GROMACS .gro file of C-alpha atoms in nm:
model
  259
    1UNK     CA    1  -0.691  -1.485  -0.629
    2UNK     CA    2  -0.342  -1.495  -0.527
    3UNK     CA    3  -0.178  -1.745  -0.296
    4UNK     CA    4  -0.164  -1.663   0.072
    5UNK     CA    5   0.129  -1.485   0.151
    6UNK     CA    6   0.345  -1.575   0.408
    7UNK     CA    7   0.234  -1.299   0.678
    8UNK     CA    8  -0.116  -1.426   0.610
    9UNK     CA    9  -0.028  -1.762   0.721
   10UNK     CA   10   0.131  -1.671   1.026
   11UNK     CA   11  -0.137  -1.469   1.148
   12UNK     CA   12  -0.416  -1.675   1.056
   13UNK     CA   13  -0.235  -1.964   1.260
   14UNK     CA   14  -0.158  -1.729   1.600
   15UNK     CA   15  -0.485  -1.519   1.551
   16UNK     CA   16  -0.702  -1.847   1.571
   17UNK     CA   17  -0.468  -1.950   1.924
   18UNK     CA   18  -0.501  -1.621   2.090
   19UNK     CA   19  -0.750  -1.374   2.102
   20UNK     CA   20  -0.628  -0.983   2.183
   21UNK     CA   21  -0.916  -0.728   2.205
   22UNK     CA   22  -0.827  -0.384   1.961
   23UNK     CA   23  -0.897  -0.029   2.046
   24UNK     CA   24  -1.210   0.092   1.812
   25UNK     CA   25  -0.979   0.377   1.672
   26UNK     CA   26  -0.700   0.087   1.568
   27UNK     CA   27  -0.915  -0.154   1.461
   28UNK     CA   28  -1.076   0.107   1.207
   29UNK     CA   29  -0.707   0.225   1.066
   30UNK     CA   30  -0.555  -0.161   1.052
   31UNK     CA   31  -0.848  -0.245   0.861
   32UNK     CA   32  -0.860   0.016   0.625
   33UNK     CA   33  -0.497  -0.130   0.547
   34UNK     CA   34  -0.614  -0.474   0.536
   35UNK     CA   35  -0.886  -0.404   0.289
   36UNK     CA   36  -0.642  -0.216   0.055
   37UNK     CA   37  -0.419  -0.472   0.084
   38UNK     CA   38  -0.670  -0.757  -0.004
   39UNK     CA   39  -0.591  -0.963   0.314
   40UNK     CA   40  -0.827  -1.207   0.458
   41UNK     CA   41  -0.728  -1.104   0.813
   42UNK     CA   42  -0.869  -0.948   1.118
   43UNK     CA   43  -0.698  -0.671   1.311
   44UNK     CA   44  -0.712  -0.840   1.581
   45UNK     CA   45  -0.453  -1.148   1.412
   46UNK     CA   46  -0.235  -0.852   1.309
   47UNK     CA   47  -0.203  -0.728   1.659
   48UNK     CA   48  -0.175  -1.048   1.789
   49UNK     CA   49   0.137  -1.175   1.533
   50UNK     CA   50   0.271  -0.837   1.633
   51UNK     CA   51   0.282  -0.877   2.011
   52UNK     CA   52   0.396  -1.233   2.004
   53UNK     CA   53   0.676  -1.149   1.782
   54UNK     CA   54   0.739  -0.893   2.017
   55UNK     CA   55   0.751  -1.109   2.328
   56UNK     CA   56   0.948  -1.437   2.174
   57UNK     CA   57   1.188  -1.187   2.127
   58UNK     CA   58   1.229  -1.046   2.466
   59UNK     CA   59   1.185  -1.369   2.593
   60UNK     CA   60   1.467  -1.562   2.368
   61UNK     CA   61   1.663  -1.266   2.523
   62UNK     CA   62   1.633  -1.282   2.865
   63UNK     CA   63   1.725  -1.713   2.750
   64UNK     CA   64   2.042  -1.628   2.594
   65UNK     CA   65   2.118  -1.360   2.812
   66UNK     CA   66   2.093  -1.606   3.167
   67UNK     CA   67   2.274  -1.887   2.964
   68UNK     CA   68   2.586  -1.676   2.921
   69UNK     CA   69   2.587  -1.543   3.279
   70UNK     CA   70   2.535  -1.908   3.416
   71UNK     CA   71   2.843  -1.995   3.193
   72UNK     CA   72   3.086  -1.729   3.255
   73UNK     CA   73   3.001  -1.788   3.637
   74UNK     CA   74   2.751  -1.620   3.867
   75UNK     CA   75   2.859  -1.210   3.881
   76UNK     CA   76   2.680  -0.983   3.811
   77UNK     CA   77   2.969  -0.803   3.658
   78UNK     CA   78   3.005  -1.117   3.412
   79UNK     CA   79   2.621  -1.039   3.319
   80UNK     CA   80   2.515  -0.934   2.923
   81UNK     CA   81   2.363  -0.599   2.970
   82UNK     CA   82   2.457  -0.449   2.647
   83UNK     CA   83   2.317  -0.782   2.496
   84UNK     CA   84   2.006  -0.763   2.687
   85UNK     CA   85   1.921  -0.399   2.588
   86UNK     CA   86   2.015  -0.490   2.207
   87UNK     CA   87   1.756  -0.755   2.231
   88UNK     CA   88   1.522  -0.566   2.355
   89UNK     CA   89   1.569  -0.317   2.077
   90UNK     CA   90   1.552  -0.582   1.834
   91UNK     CA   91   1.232  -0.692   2.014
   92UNK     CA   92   1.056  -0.371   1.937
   93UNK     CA   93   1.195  -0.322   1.629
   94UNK     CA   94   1.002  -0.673   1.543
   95UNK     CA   95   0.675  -0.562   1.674
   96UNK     CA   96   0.705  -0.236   1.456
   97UNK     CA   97   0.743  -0.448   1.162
   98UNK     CA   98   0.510  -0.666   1.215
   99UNK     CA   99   0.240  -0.385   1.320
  100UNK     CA  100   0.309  -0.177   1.063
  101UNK     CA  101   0.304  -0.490   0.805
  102UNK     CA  102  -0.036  -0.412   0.655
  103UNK     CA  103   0.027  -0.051   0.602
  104UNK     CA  104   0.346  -0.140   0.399
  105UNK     CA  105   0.119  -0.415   0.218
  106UNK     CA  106  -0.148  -0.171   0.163
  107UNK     CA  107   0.103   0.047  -0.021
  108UNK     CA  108   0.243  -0.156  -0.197
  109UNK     CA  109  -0.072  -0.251  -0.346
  110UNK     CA  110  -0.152   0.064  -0.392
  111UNK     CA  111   0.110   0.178  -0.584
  112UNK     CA  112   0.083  -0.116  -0.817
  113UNK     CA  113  -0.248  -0.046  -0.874
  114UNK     CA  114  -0.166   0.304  -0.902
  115UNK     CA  115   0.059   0.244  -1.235
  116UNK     CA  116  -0.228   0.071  -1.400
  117UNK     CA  117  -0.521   0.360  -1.358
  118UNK     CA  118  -0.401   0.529  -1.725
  119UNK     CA  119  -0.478   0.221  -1.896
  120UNK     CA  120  -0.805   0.103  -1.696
  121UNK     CA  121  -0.954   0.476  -1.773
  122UNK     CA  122  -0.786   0.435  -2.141
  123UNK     CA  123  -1.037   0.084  -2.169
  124UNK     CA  124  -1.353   0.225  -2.054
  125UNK     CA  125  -1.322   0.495  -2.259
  126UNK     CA  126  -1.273   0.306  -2.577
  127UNK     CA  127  -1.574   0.110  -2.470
  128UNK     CA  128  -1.775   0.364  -2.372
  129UNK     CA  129  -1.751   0.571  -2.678
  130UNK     CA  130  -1.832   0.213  -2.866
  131UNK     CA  131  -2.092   0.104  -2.671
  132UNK     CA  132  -2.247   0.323  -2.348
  133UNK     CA  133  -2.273   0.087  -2.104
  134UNK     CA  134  -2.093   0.084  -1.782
  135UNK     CA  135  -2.148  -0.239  -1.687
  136UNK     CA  136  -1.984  -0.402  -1.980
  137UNK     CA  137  -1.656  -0.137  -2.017
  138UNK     CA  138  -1.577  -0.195  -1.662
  139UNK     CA  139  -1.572  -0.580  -1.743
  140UNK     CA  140  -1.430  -0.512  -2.067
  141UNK     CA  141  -1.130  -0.332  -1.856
  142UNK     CA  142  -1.144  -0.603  -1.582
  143UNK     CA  143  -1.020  -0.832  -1.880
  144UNK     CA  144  -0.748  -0.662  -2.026
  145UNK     CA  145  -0.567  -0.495  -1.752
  146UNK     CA  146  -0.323  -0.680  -1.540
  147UNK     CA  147  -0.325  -0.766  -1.123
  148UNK     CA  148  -0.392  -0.600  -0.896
  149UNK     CA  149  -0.640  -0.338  -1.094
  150UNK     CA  150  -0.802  -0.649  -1.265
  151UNK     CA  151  -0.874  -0.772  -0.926
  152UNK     CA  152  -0.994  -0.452  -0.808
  153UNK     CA  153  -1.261  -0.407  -1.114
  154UNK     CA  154  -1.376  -0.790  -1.090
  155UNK     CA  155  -1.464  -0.711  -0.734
  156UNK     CA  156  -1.683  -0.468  -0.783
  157UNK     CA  157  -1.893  -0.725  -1.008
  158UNK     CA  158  -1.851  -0.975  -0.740
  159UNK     CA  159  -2.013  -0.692  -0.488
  160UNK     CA  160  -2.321  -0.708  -0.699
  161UNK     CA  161  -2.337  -1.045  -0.770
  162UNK     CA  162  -2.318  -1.141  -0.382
  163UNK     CA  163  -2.536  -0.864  -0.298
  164UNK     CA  164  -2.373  -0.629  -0.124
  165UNK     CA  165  -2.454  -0.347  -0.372
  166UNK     CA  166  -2.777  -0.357  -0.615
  167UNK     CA  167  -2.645  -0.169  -0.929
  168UNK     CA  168  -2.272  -0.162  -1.054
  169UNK     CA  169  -2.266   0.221  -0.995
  170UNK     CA  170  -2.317   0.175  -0.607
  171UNK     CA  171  -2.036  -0.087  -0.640
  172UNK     CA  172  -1.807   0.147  -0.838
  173UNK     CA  173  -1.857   0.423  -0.618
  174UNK     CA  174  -1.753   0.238  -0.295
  175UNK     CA  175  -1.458   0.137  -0.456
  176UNK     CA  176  -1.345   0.466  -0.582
  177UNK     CA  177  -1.383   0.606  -0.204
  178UNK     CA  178  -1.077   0.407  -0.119
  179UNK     CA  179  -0.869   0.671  -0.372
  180UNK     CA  180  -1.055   0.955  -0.276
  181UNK     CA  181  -0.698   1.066  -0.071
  182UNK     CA  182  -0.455   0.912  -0.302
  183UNK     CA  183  -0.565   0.982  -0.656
  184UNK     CA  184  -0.863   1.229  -0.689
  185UNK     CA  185  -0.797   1.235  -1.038
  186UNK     CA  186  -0.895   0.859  -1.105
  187UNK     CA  187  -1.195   0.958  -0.892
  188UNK     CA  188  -1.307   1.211  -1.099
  189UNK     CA  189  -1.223   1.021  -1.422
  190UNK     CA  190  -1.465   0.813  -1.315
  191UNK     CA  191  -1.730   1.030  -1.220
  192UNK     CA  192  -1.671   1.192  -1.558
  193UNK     CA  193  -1.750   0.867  -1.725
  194UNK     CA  194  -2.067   0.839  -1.537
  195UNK     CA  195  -2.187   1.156  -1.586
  196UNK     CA  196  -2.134   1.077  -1.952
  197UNK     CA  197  -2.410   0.824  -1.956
  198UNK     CA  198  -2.679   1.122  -1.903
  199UNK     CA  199  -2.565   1.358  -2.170
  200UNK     CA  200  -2.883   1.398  -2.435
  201UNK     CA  201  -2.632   1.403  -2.763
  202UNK     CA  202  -2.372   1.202  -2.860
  203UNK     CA  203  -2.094   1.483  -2.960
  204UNK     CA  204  -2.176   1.622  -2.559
  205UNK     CA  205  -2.132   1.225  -2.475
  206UNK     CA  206  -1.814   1.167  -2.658
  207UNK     CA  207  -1.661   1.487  -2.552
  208UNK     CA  208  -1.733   1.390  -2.168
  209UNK     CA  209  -1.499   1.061  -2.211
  210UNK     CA  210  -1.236   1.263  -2.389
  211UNK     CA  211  -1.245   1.482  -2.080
  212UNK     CA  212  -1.196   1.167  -1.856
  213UNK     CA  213  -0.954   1.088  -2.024
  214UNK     CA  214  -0.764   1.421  -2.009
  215UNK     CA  215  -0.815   1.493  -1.659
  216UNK     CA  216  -0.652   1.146  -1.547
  217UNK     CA  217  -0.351   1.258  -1.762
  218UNK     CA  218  -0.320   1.570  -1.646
  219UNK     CA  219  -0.328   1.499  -1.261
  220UNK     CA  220  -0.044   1.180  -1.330
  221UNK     CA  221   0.152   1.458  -1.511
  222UNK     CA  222   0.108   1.709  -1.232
  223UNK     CA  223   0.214   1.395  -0.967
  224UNK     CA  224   0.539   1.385  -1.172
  225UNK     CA  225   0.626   1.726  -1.179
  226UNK     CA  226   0.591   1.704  -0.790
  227UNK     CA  227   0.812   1.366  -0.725
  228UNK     CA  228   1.070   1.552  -0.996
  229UNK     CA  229   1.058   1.882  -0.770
  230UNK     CA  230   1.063   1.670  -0.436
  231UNK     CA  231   1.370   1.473  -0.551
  232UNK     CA  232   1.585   1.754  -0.655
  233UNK     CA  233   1.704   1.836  -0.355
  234UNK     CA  234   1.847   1.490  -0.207
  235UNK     CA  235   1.979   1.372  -0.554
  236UNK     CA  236   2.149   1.743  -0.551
  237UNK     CA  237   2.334   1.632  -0.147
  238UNK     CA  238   2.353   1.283  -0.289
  239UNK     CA  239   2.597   1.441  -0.619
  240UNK     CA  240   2.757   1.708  -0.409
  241UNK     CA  241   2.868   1.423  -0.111
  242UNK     CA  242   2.919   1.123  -0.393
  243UNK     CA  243   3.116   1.298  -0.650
  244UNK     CA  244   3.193   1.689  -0.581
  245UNK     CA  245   3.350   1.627  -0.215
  246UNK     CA  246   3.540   1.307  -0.314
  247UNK     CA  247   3.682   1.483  -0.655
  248UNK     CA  248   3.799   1.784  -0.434
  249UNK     CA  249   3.930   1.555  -0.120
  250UNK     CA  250   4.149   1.365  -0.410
  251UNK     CA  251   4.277   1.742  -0.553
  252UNK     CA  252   4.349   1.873  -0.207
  253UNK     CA  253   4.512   1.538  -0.096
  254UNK     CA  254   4.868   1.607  -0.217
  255UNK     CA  255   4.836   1.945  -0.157
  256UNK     CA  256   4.776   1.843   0.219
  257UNK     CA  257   5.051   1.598   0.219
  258UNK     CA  258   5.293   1.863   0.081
  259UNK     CA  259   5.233   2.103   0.361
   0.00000   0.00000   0.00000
């Protein structure tokens, strides 16, 4: 496991000191994030870290804000009301980040784990067509790849193992509901490679993996072609404002100065 991060630490340590009731309908979204993002944390110490950084904020404010009155004299025209309102900005813009910690976490995670799905499907299908046996590719796979998809496939043994599931196919399939919205292709890869374990011949069998194989590929290449297509546009604004507009503002310039 890794270490604790540093977020981790601070709401373990605030969460345990105060206690904040969550709405049912926030409690299910933080922890979604929190279980993507592997945390050992309650929503209830992520709303908690977010509301205190919101009020040491405010309050270290309102502090500064009375210390500079008090020493530029008692006015209220000598008062810091731009500094007060920028602190309160800043103030909110702390409980954002803070509140929204676990969803950046979560993605983050998930897009690491996202650049590792080729070569997790690429192992169990090598195994597979060796040796049919889920249980031992996904292990096989848990071995070779690299955190945080290792992690991911030595959990689902550790499911079993504690309990929670009974076979490694229950396990697997709880797991791949977390990418049923991100990456239906690694769901289906999957499902492929189950479905492969009930074929009657070995050519249907092998051909069934190949297929799992392919249709990962294809939906990563199809994800591509749709960043490419997405990023044309503001890499065409960023060329025409970096270079095009500059290169004509330096032509024009001693035409302008002439006239």
């Amino acid at each position: 496991m890794p270490d604790l991060s540093r977020y981790e630490r601070w709401t373990k340590s605030l969460g345990n000191i105060i206690k904040i009731k969550v709405a049912e309908k926030d409690e299910i979204k933080i922890q979604k994030h929190l279980d993507t993002a592997h945390l050992d944390v309650t929503p209830s110490q992520s709303l908690t870290l977010a509301l205190v950084s919101f009020l040491v904020g405010f309050i270290a404010t309102i502090l500064i804000s009375i210390g500079i009155w008090l020493i530029k004299g008692l006015d209220l025209k000598n008062f810091p009301f731009l500094f007060l309102f920028l602190g309160f900005l800043t103030s909110l813009f702390l409980f954002y980040y803070t509140y929204s910690m676990p969803a950046r976490l979560a993605n983050k995670w998930r897009l690491k784990a996202s650049s590792q799905m080729v070569p997790a499907i690429l192992y169990v299908v090598v195994y597979m067509k060796h040796t049919s046996n889920l249980e031992r590719a996904i292990r096989f796979a848990g071995q070779h790849l690299q955190a945080p998809l290792a992690l991911d496939f030595r959990k689902i043994f550790w499911d079993v193992e504690t309990g929670k599931f009974s076979t490694i196919k229950e396990s697997l399939d709880s797991y791949l509901e977390r990418w049923r919205e991100d990456s239906q292709e690694f769901v289906e890869s999957f499902h492929l490679i189950e479905s492969s374990l009930y074929e009657p011949s070995e050519e249907r069998r092998v051909a069934t993996l190949e297929r799992a194989l392919q249709v990962i590929l294809d939906g990563v290449y199809e994800k591509m072609l749709k960043y490419s297509r997405e990023i044309r546009s503001p890499l065409t604004n960023l060329y025409m404002l970096g270079i095009i507009l500059p290169t004509l503002g330096l032509a024009l310039l001693p035409l302008a100065s002439v006239l």
